[in-house]
Amino acid sequence: MSHHHSARALLTPAMHGVLERMGRAGQVPLHALTPMQARAAYEIGAGVLELPAHKLMRVEQLTIPARDGHALRARLVAPSTEVLPVLLYFHGGGFTIGSVDTHDALCRRLSHLAHCAVVSVNYRLAPKHKFPTAVFDAWDALAWLAESAPTLGLDASRLAVGGDSAGGTLATVCAVLARDAGVPLALQVLFYPGCCGHQDTPSHRRFAHGFVLEAPHIDYFFDHYLRTPADRGDWRFAPLDGHDESGQQPDLEGVASAWFGLAECDPLVDEGVLYADKLRAAGVPVDLEIYRGVVHEFIKMGRAIPEAAQAHADAARALRHAFQAFQTKAPP
């Protein structure tokens, strides 16, 4: 018990207040709901603590074809009609909940702050669509965007990928696949990505209960998403320690530079740091920020948590710098 209390002592006063109010609200935990109920509950609550959504000049609904013919819903937002660089964004939600709508305010904010277009994708969710469908959808969306950007009035030579939590996992995987396919990426923007196959790091134990993303939530999401326990060893689920079909861990040399925004009081913080270290060891430039005293999902709590706006600004700055560097490197 004292272990839990010492971890709670790390929280900022504002974060502590948010968690207390959540506790008093007495909501049924997501892991006690059916996936459809959990999805609906998340949709209802997603905007409660968000900063107000920016009004942007371009807001367009897109349809992206997946490899099996399924039409993926996507949304393009941009602050102007200029030919802008573009961030492809994958929402969080444990591969089971979340949508372009739950992350619309965040995507608009990144678009506004980084002065870039953002395309957010509704990849298919578990349990109806199990691993690796989300991976296929994410990669199909990136390959489509790389080819279709000019027809959308976007700069195909300046692409980035990003996501939070499960969406961060998808972004890391897409960065490796893009390297292999010869699709240049300016940056991968990773808000507290899931990176390891088993939840056995010290932060998973320290922050297992009482910090928004709890151990039962993680089990619930992954039990819905994974087909068999063997999927935990697949690098497309576990980019930190997973293996490919030949039993090898993917080489990360030459993948896009990465910006990480991690939460100190988050079960996923250790694996985020370890994946950043692995990228650095492969010679990949990495910028890592750990926001102190906040929990998983904090980037969607900007009305209450000042660190959310700071993380948005830091990610946007990294995007602007990366896009600028890519512009100067591009051939005339």
mmCIF file of C-alpha atoms in Angstrom:
data_model
loop_
_atom_site.group_PDB
_atom_site.id
_atom_site.type_symbol
_atom_site.label_atom_id
_atom_site.label_comp_id
_atom_site.label_asym_id
_atom_site.label_seq_id
_atom_site.Cartn_x
_atom_site.Cartn_y
_atom_site.Cartn_z
ATOM 1 C CA MET A 1 0.000 0.000 0.000
ATOM 2 C CA SER A 2 2.821 2.408 0.882
ATOM 3 C CA HIS A 3 4.272 1.718 -2.584
ATOM 4 C CA HIS A 4 1.049 3.054 -4.141
ATOM 5 C CA HIS A 5 1.074 6.112 -1.863
ATOM 6 C CA SER A 6 4.700 6.934 -2.681
ATOM 7 C CA ALA A 7 3.805 6.800 -6.381
ATOM 8 C CA ARG A 8 0.786 9.075 -5.784
ATOM 9 C CA ALA A 9 3.147 11.584 -4.177
ATOM 10 C CA LEU A 10 4.730 12.139 -7.609
ATOM 11 C CA LEU A 11 1.509 13.638 -9.008
ATOM 12 C CA THR A 12 1.176 17.379 -9.543
ATOM 13 C CA PRO A 13 -1.573 19.018 -7.459
ATOM 14 C CA ALA A 14 -3.652 19.565 -10.608
ATOM 15 C CA MET A 15 -3.235 15.944 -11.696
ATOM 16 C CA HIS A 16 -4.087 14.749 -8.193
ATOM 17 C CA GLY A 17 -7.276 16.845 -8.333
ATOM 18 C CA VAL A 18 -8.320 15.368 -11.669
ATOM 19 C CA LEU A 19 -7.848 11.809 -10.386
ATOM 20 C CA GLU A 20 -9.816 12.605 -7.220
ATOM 21 C CA ARG A 21 -12.705 14.006 -9.285
ATOM 22 C CA MET A 22 -12.613 10.931 -11.528
ATOM 23 C CA GLY A 23 -12.796 8.725 -8.452
ATOM 24 C CA ARG A 24 -15.759 10.641 -7.026
ATOM 25 C CA ALA A 25 -17.618 10.433 -10.348
ATOM 26 C CA GLY A 26 -17.876 6.682 -9.815
ATOM 27 C CA GLN A 27 -17.908 5.760 -13.506
ATOM 28 C CA VAL A 28 -17.972 2.060 -14.360
ATOM 29 C CA PRO A 29 -14.387 1.200 -15.444
ATOM 30 C CA LEU A 30 -13.994 0.548 -19.158
ATOM 31 C CA HIS A 31 -12.751 -2.985 -18.531
ATOM 32 C CA ALA A 32 -16.103 -3.834 -16.910
ATOM 33 C CA LEU A 33 -17.974 -2.880 -20.100
ATOM 34 C CA THR A 34 -18.413 -4.627 -23.409
ATOM 35 C CA PRO A 35 -16.145 -3.208 -26.146
ATOM 36 C CA MET A 36 -19.114 -1.405 -27.729
ATOM 37 C CA GLN A 37 -20.095 0.103 -24.373
ATOM 38 C CA ALA A 38 -16.488 1.066 -23.655
ATOM 39 C CA ARG A 39 -16.225 2.730 -27.062
ATOM 40 C CA ALA A 40 -19.399 4.744 -26.447
ATOM 41 C CA ALA A 41 -18.302 5.757 -22.934
ATOM 42 C CA TYR A 42 -14.918 6.908 -24.239
ATOM 43 C CA GLU A 43 -16.556 8.921 -27.035
ATOM 44 C CA ILE A 44 -18.795 10.689 -24.490
ATOM 45 C CA GLY A 45 -15.968 11.508 -22.086
ATOM 46 C CA ALA A 46 -13.148 12.193 -24.543
ATOM 47 C CA GLY A 47 -13.646 15.953 -24.796
ATOM 48 C CA VAL A 48 -14.455 16.776 -21.171
ATOM 49 C CA LEU A 49 -10.949 17.940 -20.218
ATOM 50 C CA GLU A 50 -9.777 18.915 -23.712
ATOM 51 C CA LEU A 51 -8.778 22.421 -24.662
ATOM 52 C CA PRO A 52 -11.322 23.998 -27.058
ATOM 53 C CA ALA A 53 -10.949 22.735 -30.631
ATOM 54 C CA HIS A 54 -9.320 25.181 -33.040
ATOM 55 C CA LYS A 55 -11.375 26.390 -35.978
ATOM 56 C CA LEU A 56 -9.270 25.595 -39.047
ATOM 57 C CA MET A 57 -9.648 26.651 -42.675
ATOM 58 C CA ARG A 58 -9.621 23.094 -44.055
ATOM 59 C CA VAL A 59 -11.668 20.262 -42.573
ATOM 60 C CA GLU A 60 -12.317 17.453 -45.041
ATOM 61 C CA GLN A 61 -13.619 13.907 -44.647
ATOM 62 C CA LEU A 62 -11.539 11.391 -46.576
ATOM 63 C CA THR A 63 -11.868 7.736 -47.504
ATOM 64 C CA ILE A 64 -8.701 5.641 -47.645
ATOM 65 C CA PRO A 65 -8.761 2.202 -49.305
ATOM 66 C CA ALA A 66 -7.333 -0.660 -47.246
ATOM 67 C CA ARG A 67 -5.696 -3.677 -48.898
ATOM 68 C CA ASP A 68 -8.841 -5.819 -48.517
ATOM 69 C CA GLY A 69 -11.069 -3.172 -50.101
ATOM 70 C CA HIS A 70 -12.410 -1.777 -46.830
ATOM 71 C CA ALA A 71 -12.904 2.017 -46.870
ATOM 72 C CA LEU A 72 -11.162 3.632 -43.887
ATOM 73 C CA ARG A 73 -12.693 6.872 -42.644
ATOM 74 C CA ALA A 74 -10.176 9.678 -42.200
ATOM 75 C CA ARG A 75 -10.209 13.401 -41.519
ATOM 76 C CA LEU A 76 -7.903 16.059 -42.940
ATOM 77 C CA VAL A 77 -7.504 19.308 -41.008
ATOM 78 C CA ALA A 78 -5.233 22.184 -41.999
ATOM 79 C CA PRO A 79 -4.838 25.828 -40.972
ATOM 80 C CA SER A 80 -4.696 27.121 -44.559
ATOM 81 C CA THR A 81 -5.039 26.091 -48.182
ATOM 82 C CA GLU A 82 -1.274 26.303 -48.749
ATOM 83 C CA VAL A 83 0.662 23.227 -49.864
ATOM 84 C CA LEU A 84 1.582 22.105 -46.352
ATOM 85 C CA PRO A 85 3.572 19.236 -44.874
ATOM 86 C CA VAL A 86 1.380 16.572 -43.317
ATOM 87 C CA LEU A 87 1.267 14.486 -40.151
ATOM 88 C CA LEU A 88 -0.563 11.136 -40.357
ATOM 89 C CA TYR A 89 -2.020 10.571 -36.884
ATOM 90 C CA PHE A 90 -3.206 7.339 -35.230
ATOM 91 C CA HIS A 91 -5.448 7.711 -32.168
ATOM 92 C CA GLY A 92 -4.968 5.832 -28.916
ATOM 93 C CA GLY A 93 -7.416 3.498 -27.193
ATOM 94 C CA GLY A 94 -5.792 0.096 -26.764
ATOM 95 C CA PHE A 95 -6.676 -0.903 -30.350
ATOM 96 C CA THR A 96 -10.248 -1.282 -29.051
ATOM 97 C CA ILE A 97 -11.691 2.220 -28.475
ATOM 98 C CA GLY A 98 -11.112 5.724 -29.842
ATOM 99 C CA SER A 99 -11.708 7.363 -33.223
ATOM 100 C CA VAL A 100 -10.945 10.403 -35.361
ATOM 101 C CA ASP A 101 -13.676 12.126 -33.319
ATOM 102 C CA THR A 102 -12.195 11.420 -29.871
ATOM 103 C CA HIS A 103 -8.866 12.874 -31.043
ATOM 104 C CA ASP A 104 -10.186 15.674 -33.239
ATOM 105 C CA ALA A 105 -9.329 18.524 -30.828
ATOM 106 C CA LEU A 106 -5.793 17.176 -30.374
ATOM 107 C CA CYS A 107 -5.232 16.851 -34.122
ATOM 108 C CA ARG A 108 -6.567 20.359 -34.739
ATOM 109 C CA ARG A 109 -4.269 21.735 -32.052
ATOM 110 C CA LEU A 110 -1.199 20.042 -33.530
ATOM 111 C CA SER A 111 -2.192 21.315 -36.973
ATOM 112 C CA HIS A 112 -2.557 24.867 -35.677
ATOM 113 C CA LEU A 113 0.662 24.881 -33.642
ATOM 114 C CA ALA A 114 2.872 23.118 -36.202
ATOM 115 C CA HIS A 115 1.252 24.882 -39.195
ATOM 116 C CA CYS A 116 0.848 21.572 -40.986
ATOM 117 C CA ALA A 117 -1.980 19.397 -42.227
ATOM 118 C CA VAL A 118 -3.018 16.466 -40.054
ATOM 119 C CA VAL A 119 -4.741 13.381 -41.423
ATOM 120 C CA SER A 120 -6.308 11.249 -38.675
ATOM 121 C CA VAL A 121 -7.358 7.678 -39.487
ATOM 122 C CA ASN A 122 -10.096 5.382 -38.211
ATOM 123 C CA TYR A 123 -8.148 2.133 -38.382
ATOM 124 C CA ARG A 124 -10.320 -0.893 -37.600
ATOM 125 C CA LEU A 125 -10.736 -1.856 -33.944
ATOM 126 C CA ALA A 126 -10.759 -5.015 -31.848
ATOM 127 C CA PRO A 127 -12.383 -7.338 -31.013
ATOM 128 C CA LYS A 128 -14.036 -7.525 -34.423
ATOM 129 C CA HIS A 129 -10.718 -6.778 -36.102
ATOM 130 C CA LYS A 130 -7.833 -8.437 -34.325
ATOM 131 C CA PHE A 131 -4.072 -8.005 -34.749
ATOM 132 C CA PRO A 132 -2.578 -7.291 -37.260
ATOM 133 C CA THR A 133 -5.543 -5.546 -38.972
ATOM 134 C CA ALA A 134 -4.776 -2.203 -37.283
ATOM 135 C CA VAL A 135 -1.153 -2.462 -38.477
ATOM 136 C CA PHE A 136 -2.247 -3.187 -42.055
ATOM 137 C CA ASP A 137 -4.725 -0.291 -41.963
ATOM 138 C CA ALA A 138 -2.102 2.099 -40.579
ATOM 139 C CA TRP A 139 0.471 1.174 -43.205
ATOM 140 C CA ASP A 140 -2.107 1.233 -46.021
ATOM 141 C CA ALA A 141 -3.081 4.751 -44.914
ATOM 142 C CA LEU A 142 0.546 5.921 -44.942
ATOM 143 C CA ALA A 143 1.276 4.372 -48.352
ATOM 144 C CA TRP A 144 -1.906 5.963 -49.725
ATOM 145 C CA LEU A 145 -1.063 9.367 -48.260
ATOM 146 C CA ALA A 146 2.479 9.291 -49.626
ATOM 147 C CA GLU A 147 1.013 8.726 -53.099
ATOM 148 C CA SER A 148 -2.112 10.902 -52.817
ATOM 149 C CA ALA A 149 -0.763 13.966 -50.981
ATOM 150 C CA PRO A 150 -0.260 16.042 -54.178
ATOM 151 C CA THR A 151 -3.879 15.513 -55.262
ATOM 152 C CA LEU A 152 -4.940 16.729 -51.797
ATOM 153 C CA GLY A 153 -2.809 19.846 -52.185
ATOM 154 C CA LEU A 154 -0.268 18.614 -49.614
ATOM 155 C CA ASP A 155 3.515 18.331 -49.693
ATOM 156 C CA ALA A 156 4.279 14.641 -50.317
ATOM 157 C CA SER A 157 8.002 15.229 -49.664
ATOM 158 C CA ARG A 158 7.352 16.225 -46.031
ATOM 159 C CA LEU A 159 5.448 13.469 -44.255
ATOM 160 C CA ALA A 160 5.450 12.544 -40.570
ATOM 161 C CA VAL A 161 3.675 9.868 -38.546
ATOM 162 C CA GLY A 162 2.413 10.138 -35.006
ATOM 163 C CA GLY A 163 0.085 8.732 -32.412
ATOM 164 C CA ASP A 164 -0.647 8.291 -28.730
ATOM 165 C CA SER A 165 -0.563 5.025 -26.782
ATOM 166 C CA ALA A 166 -1.714 2.245 -29.164
ATOM 167 C CA GLY A 167 -1.575 4.837 -31.953
ATOM 168 C CA GLY A 168 2.029 5.473 -30.996
ATOM 169 C CA THR A 169 2.715 1.763 -31.419
ATOM 170 C CA LEU A 170 1.249 1.941 -34.928
ATOM 171 C CA ALA A 171 3.369 5.003 -35.727
ATOM 172 C CA THR A 172 6.599 3.255 -34.648
ATOM 173 C CA VAL A 173 5.750 0.253 -36.820
ATOM 174 C CA CYS A 174 4.908 2.486 -39.793
ATOM 175 C CA ALA A 175 8.270 4.238 -39.394
ATOM 176 C CA VAL A 176 10.073 0.904 -39.816
ATOM 177 C CA LEU A 177 7.868 -0.145 -42.740
ATOM 178 C CA ALA A 178 8.387 3.270 -44.385
ATOM 179 C CA ARG A 179 12.164 2.869 -44.096
ATOM 180 C CA ASP A 180 11.901 -0.562 -45.735
ATOM 181 C CA ALA A 181 9.624 0.741 -48.506
ATOM 182 C CA GLY A 182 11.776 3.785 -49.256
ATOM 183 C CA VAL A 183 9.131 6.276 -48.074
ATOM 184 C CA PRO A 184 11.042 9.140 -46.410
ATOM 185 C CA LEU A 185 9.540 10.418 -43.162
ATOM 186 C CA ALA A 186 10.526 13.652 -41.457
ATOM 187 C CA LEU A 187 9.596 12.543 -37.916
ATOM 188 C CA GLN A 188 7.712 10.093 -35.735
ATOM 189 C CA VAL A 189 5.722 11.837 -32.963
ATOM 190 C CA LEU A 190 5.161 9.378 -30.132
ATOM 191 C CA PHE A 191 2.994 10.210 -27.137
ATOM 192 C CA TYR A 192 3.498 7.433 -24.551
ATOM 193 C CA PRO A 193 3.608 4.585 -27.118
ATOM 194 C CA GLY A 194 3.160 0.948 -26.174
ATOM 195 C CA CYS A 195 6.422 -0.802 -27.074
ATOM 196 C CA CYS A 196 6.921 -4.104 -25.237
ATOM 197 C CA GLY A 197 5.246 -7.473 -25.559
ATOM 198 C CA HIS A 198 4.750 -8.109 -21.849
ATOM 199 C CA GLN A 199 3.766 -5.616 -19.190
ATOM 200 C CA ASP A 200 6.615 -6.447 -16.807
ATOM 201 C CA THR A 201 8.659 -3.244 -16.434
ATOM 202 C CA PRO A 202 8.902 -1.527 -13.013
ATOM 203 C CA SER A 203 6.536 1.261 -14.128
ATOM 204 C CA HIS A 204 3.834 -1.314 -14.927
ATOM 205 C CA ARG A 205 4.041 -2.486 -11.321
ATOM 206 C CA ARG A 206 4.378 0.969 -9.769
ATOM 207 C CA PHE A 207 1.472 2.564 -11.635
ATOM 208 C CA ALA A 208 -0.752 -0.509 -12.001
ATOM 209 C CA HIS A 209 -3.725 1.013 -10.149
ATOM 210 C CA GLY A 210 -5.042 4.533 -9.636
ATOM 211 C CA PHE A 211 -3.327 6.307 -12.544
ATOM 212 C CA VAL A 212 -6.037 6.258 -15.279
ATOM 213 C CA LEU A 213 -4.533 3.439 -17.370
ATOM 214 C CA GLU A 214 -4.704 0.488 -15.001
ATOM 215 C CA ALA A 215 -3.426 -3.069 -15.335
ATOM 216 C CA PRO A 216 -6.978 -4.453 -15.853
ATOM 217 C CA HIS A 217 -7.497 -1.975 -18.727
ATOM 218 C CA ILE A 218 -4.323 -3.125 -20.452
ATOM 219 C CA ASP A 219 -5.284 -6.792 -20.064
ATOM 220 C CA TYR A 220 -8.790 -6.035 -21.369
ATOM 221 C CA PHE A 221 -7.535 -4.230 -24.470
ATOM 222 C CA PHE A 222 -4.878 -6.771 -25.366
ATOM 223 C CA ASP A 223 -7.147 -9.752 -24.712
ATOM 224 C CA HIS A 224 -9.520 -8.276 -27.303
ATOM 225 C CA TYR A 225 -6.776 -7.318 -29.778
ATOM 226 C CA LEU A 226 -4.407 -10.277 -29.854
ATOM 227 C CA ARG A 227 -5.307 -13.552 -31.550
ATOM 228 C CA THR A 228 -3.013 -15.764 -29.468
ATOM 229 C CA PRO A 229 -0.305 -15.267 -26.810
ATOM 230 C CA ALA A 230 2.247 -15.718 -29.610
ATOM 231 C CA ASP A 231 1.223 -12.328 -31.039
ATOM 232 C CA ARG A 232 2.916 -10.693 -28.045
ATOM 233 C CA GLY A 233 6.242 -11.695 -29.572
ATOM 234 C CA ASP A 234 5.513 -10.045 -32.939
ATOM 235 C CA TRP A 235 7.497 -6.814 -33.447
ATOM 236 C CA ARG A 236 4.404 -5.184 -34.983
ATOM 237 C CA PHE A 237 2.806 -5.416 -31.532
ATOM 238 C CA ALA A 238 6.017 -5.100 -29.520
ATOM 239 C CA PRO A 239 8.497 -2.899 -31.434
ATOM 240 C CA LEU A 240 10.887 -2.904 -28.465
ATOM 241 C CA ASP A 241 11.395 -6.635 -27.976
ATOM 242 C CA GLY A 242 9.329 -8.436 -30.628
ATOM 243 C CA HIS A 243 10.640 -10.487 -33.536
ATOM 244 C CA ASP A 244 9.900 -10.855 -37.217
ATOM 245 C CA GLU A 245 9.041 -14.089 -39.035
ATOM 246 C CA SER A 246 12.699 -15.113 -39.108
ATOM 247 C CA GLY A 247 13.017 -14.693 -35.341
ATOM 248 C CA GLN A 248 15.081 -11.505 -35.604
ATOM 249 C CA GLN A 249 14.437 -8.185 -33.928
ATOM 250 C CA PRO A 250 14.069 -5.525 -36.633
ATOM 251 C CA ASP A 251 17.105 -3.371 -37.238
ATOM 252 C CA LEU A 252 16.142 0.255 -36.555
ATOM 253 C CA GLU A 253 18.999 1.913 -38.412
ATOM 254 C CA GLY A 254 17.739 4.543 -40.829
ATOM 255 C CA VAL A 255 14.208 4.920 -39.475
ATOM 256 C CA ALA A 256 12.840 8.445 -39.075
ATOM 257 C CA SER A 257 13.917 10.684 -36.216
ATOM 258 C CA ALA A 258 11.642 10.454 -33.195
ATOM 259 C CA TRP A 259 10.118 12.832 -30.663
ATOM 260 C CA PHE A 260 8.769 11.172 -27.513
ATOM 261 C CA GLY A 261 6.349 12.749 -25.047
ATOM 262 C CA LEU A 262 6.038 10.452 -22.027
ATOM 263 C CA ALA A 263 4.114 10.751 -18.750
ATOM 264 C CA GLU A 264 6.063 10.128 -15.559
ATOM 265 C CA CYS A 265 3.187 8.362 -13.740
ATOM 266 C CA ASP A 266 2.273 5.973 -16.543
ATOM 267 C CA PRO A 267 2.644 2.186 -16.726
ATOM 268 C CA LEU A 268 4.109 2.690 -20.236
ATOM 269 C CA VAL A 269 6.851 5.173 -19.313
ATOM 270 C CA ASP A 270 9.658 2.617 -18.930
ATOM 271 C CA GLU A 271 9.078 0.946 -22.288
ATOM 272 C CA GLY A 272 8.957 4.356 -23.964
ATOM 273 C CA VAL A 273 12.366 5.220 -22.526
ATOM 274 C CA LEU A 274 13.741 1.803 -23.514
ATOM 275 C CA TYR A 275 12.494 2.168 -27.099
ATOM 276 C CA ALA A 276 14.020 5.651 -27.311
ATOM 277 C CA ASP A 277 17.314 4.131 -26.131
ATOM 278 C CA LYS A 278 17.047 1.397 -28.749
ATOM 279 C CA LEU A 279 16.516 3.965 -31.502
ATOM 280 C CA ARG A 280 19.491 5.999 -30.280
ATOM 281 C CA ALA A 281 21.659 2.867 -30.255
ATOM 282 C CA ALA A 282 20.733 2.402 -33.933
ATOM 283 C CA GLY A 283 21.891 5.937 -34.706
ATOM 284 C CA VAL A 284 18.406 7.463 -34.924
ATOM 285 C CA PRO A 285 18.114 11.056 -33.615
ATOM 286 C CA VAL A 286 15.744 11.083 -30.623
ATOM 287 C CA ASP A 287 14.238 13.911 -28.572
ATOM 288 C CA LEU A 288 12.670 12.641 -25.341
ATOM 289 C CA GLU A 289 10.479 14.603 -22.937
ATOM 290 C CA ILE A 290 9.088 13.131 -19.707
ATOM 291 C CA TYR A 291 6.315 15.299 -18.287
ATOM 292 C CA ARG A 292 6.551 15.107 -14.521
ATOM 293 C CA GLY A 293 3.668 14.303 -12.241
ATOM 294 C CA VAL A 294 1.128 13.425 -14.941
ATOM 295 C CA VAL A 295 -0.546 10.224 -16.113
ATOM 296 C CA HIS A 296 -1.328 8.385 -19.332
ATOM 297 C CA GLU A 297 -3.857 10.305 -21.469
ATOM 298 C CA PHE A 298 -2.705 13.664 -20.031
ATOM 299 C CA ILE A 299 -2.349 15.239 -23.494
ATOM 300 C CA LYS A 300 -6.155 15.173 -23.701
ATOM 301 C CA MET A 301 -6.605 17.015 -20.375
ATOM 302 C CA GLY A 302 -5.502 20.512 -21.352
ATOM 303 C CA ARG A 303 -8.328 22.316 -19.496
ATOM 304 C CA ALA A 304 -6.976 20.986 -16.190
ATOM 305 C CA ILE A 305 -3.356 19.985 -16.747
ATOM 306 C CA PRO A 306 -0.903 22.669 -17.986
ATOM 307 C CA GLU A 307 1.555 19.968 -19.037
ATOM 308 C CA ALA A 308 -0.854 19.021 -21.842
ATOM 309 C CA ALA A 309 -0.457 22.366 -23.607
ATOM 310 C CA GLN A 310 3.296 22.178 -23.035
ATOM 311 C CA ALA A 311 3.442 18.745 -24.666
ATOM 312 C CA HIS A 312 1.371 19.977 -27.623
ATOM 313 C CA ALA A 313 3.756 22.915 -28.070
ATOM 314 C CA ASP A 314 6.852 20.703 -27.771
ATOM 315 C CA ALA A 315 5.541 18.168 -30.303
ATOM 316 C CA ALA A 316 4.571 20.969 -32.712
ATOM 317 C CA ARG A 317 8.018 22.555 -32.394
ATOM 318 C CA ALA A 318 9.634 19.206 -33.185
ATOM 319 C CA LEU A 319 7.378 18.851 -36.236
ATOM 320 C CA ARG A 320 8.173 22.353 -37.494
ATOM 321 C CA HIS A 321 11.912 21.782 -37.143
ATOM 322 C CA ALA A 322 11.737 18.371 -38.812
ATOM 323 C CA PHE A 323 9.660 19.654 -41.729
ATOM 324 C CA GLN A 324 12.018 22.623 -42.136
ATOM 325 C CA ALA A 325 15.059 20.339 -42.190
ATOM 326 C CA PHE A 326 13.384 18.107 -44.769
ATOM 327 C CA GLN A 327 12.597 21.119 -46.926
ATOM 328 C CA THR A 328 16.230 22.201 -46.969
ATOM 329 C CA LYS A 329 17.362 18.643 -47.774
ATOM 330 C CA ALA A 330 14.873 18.170 -50.595
ATOM 331 C CA PRO A 331 16.326 18.370 -54.123
ATOM 332 C CA PRO A 332 15.457 21.515 -56.121
#
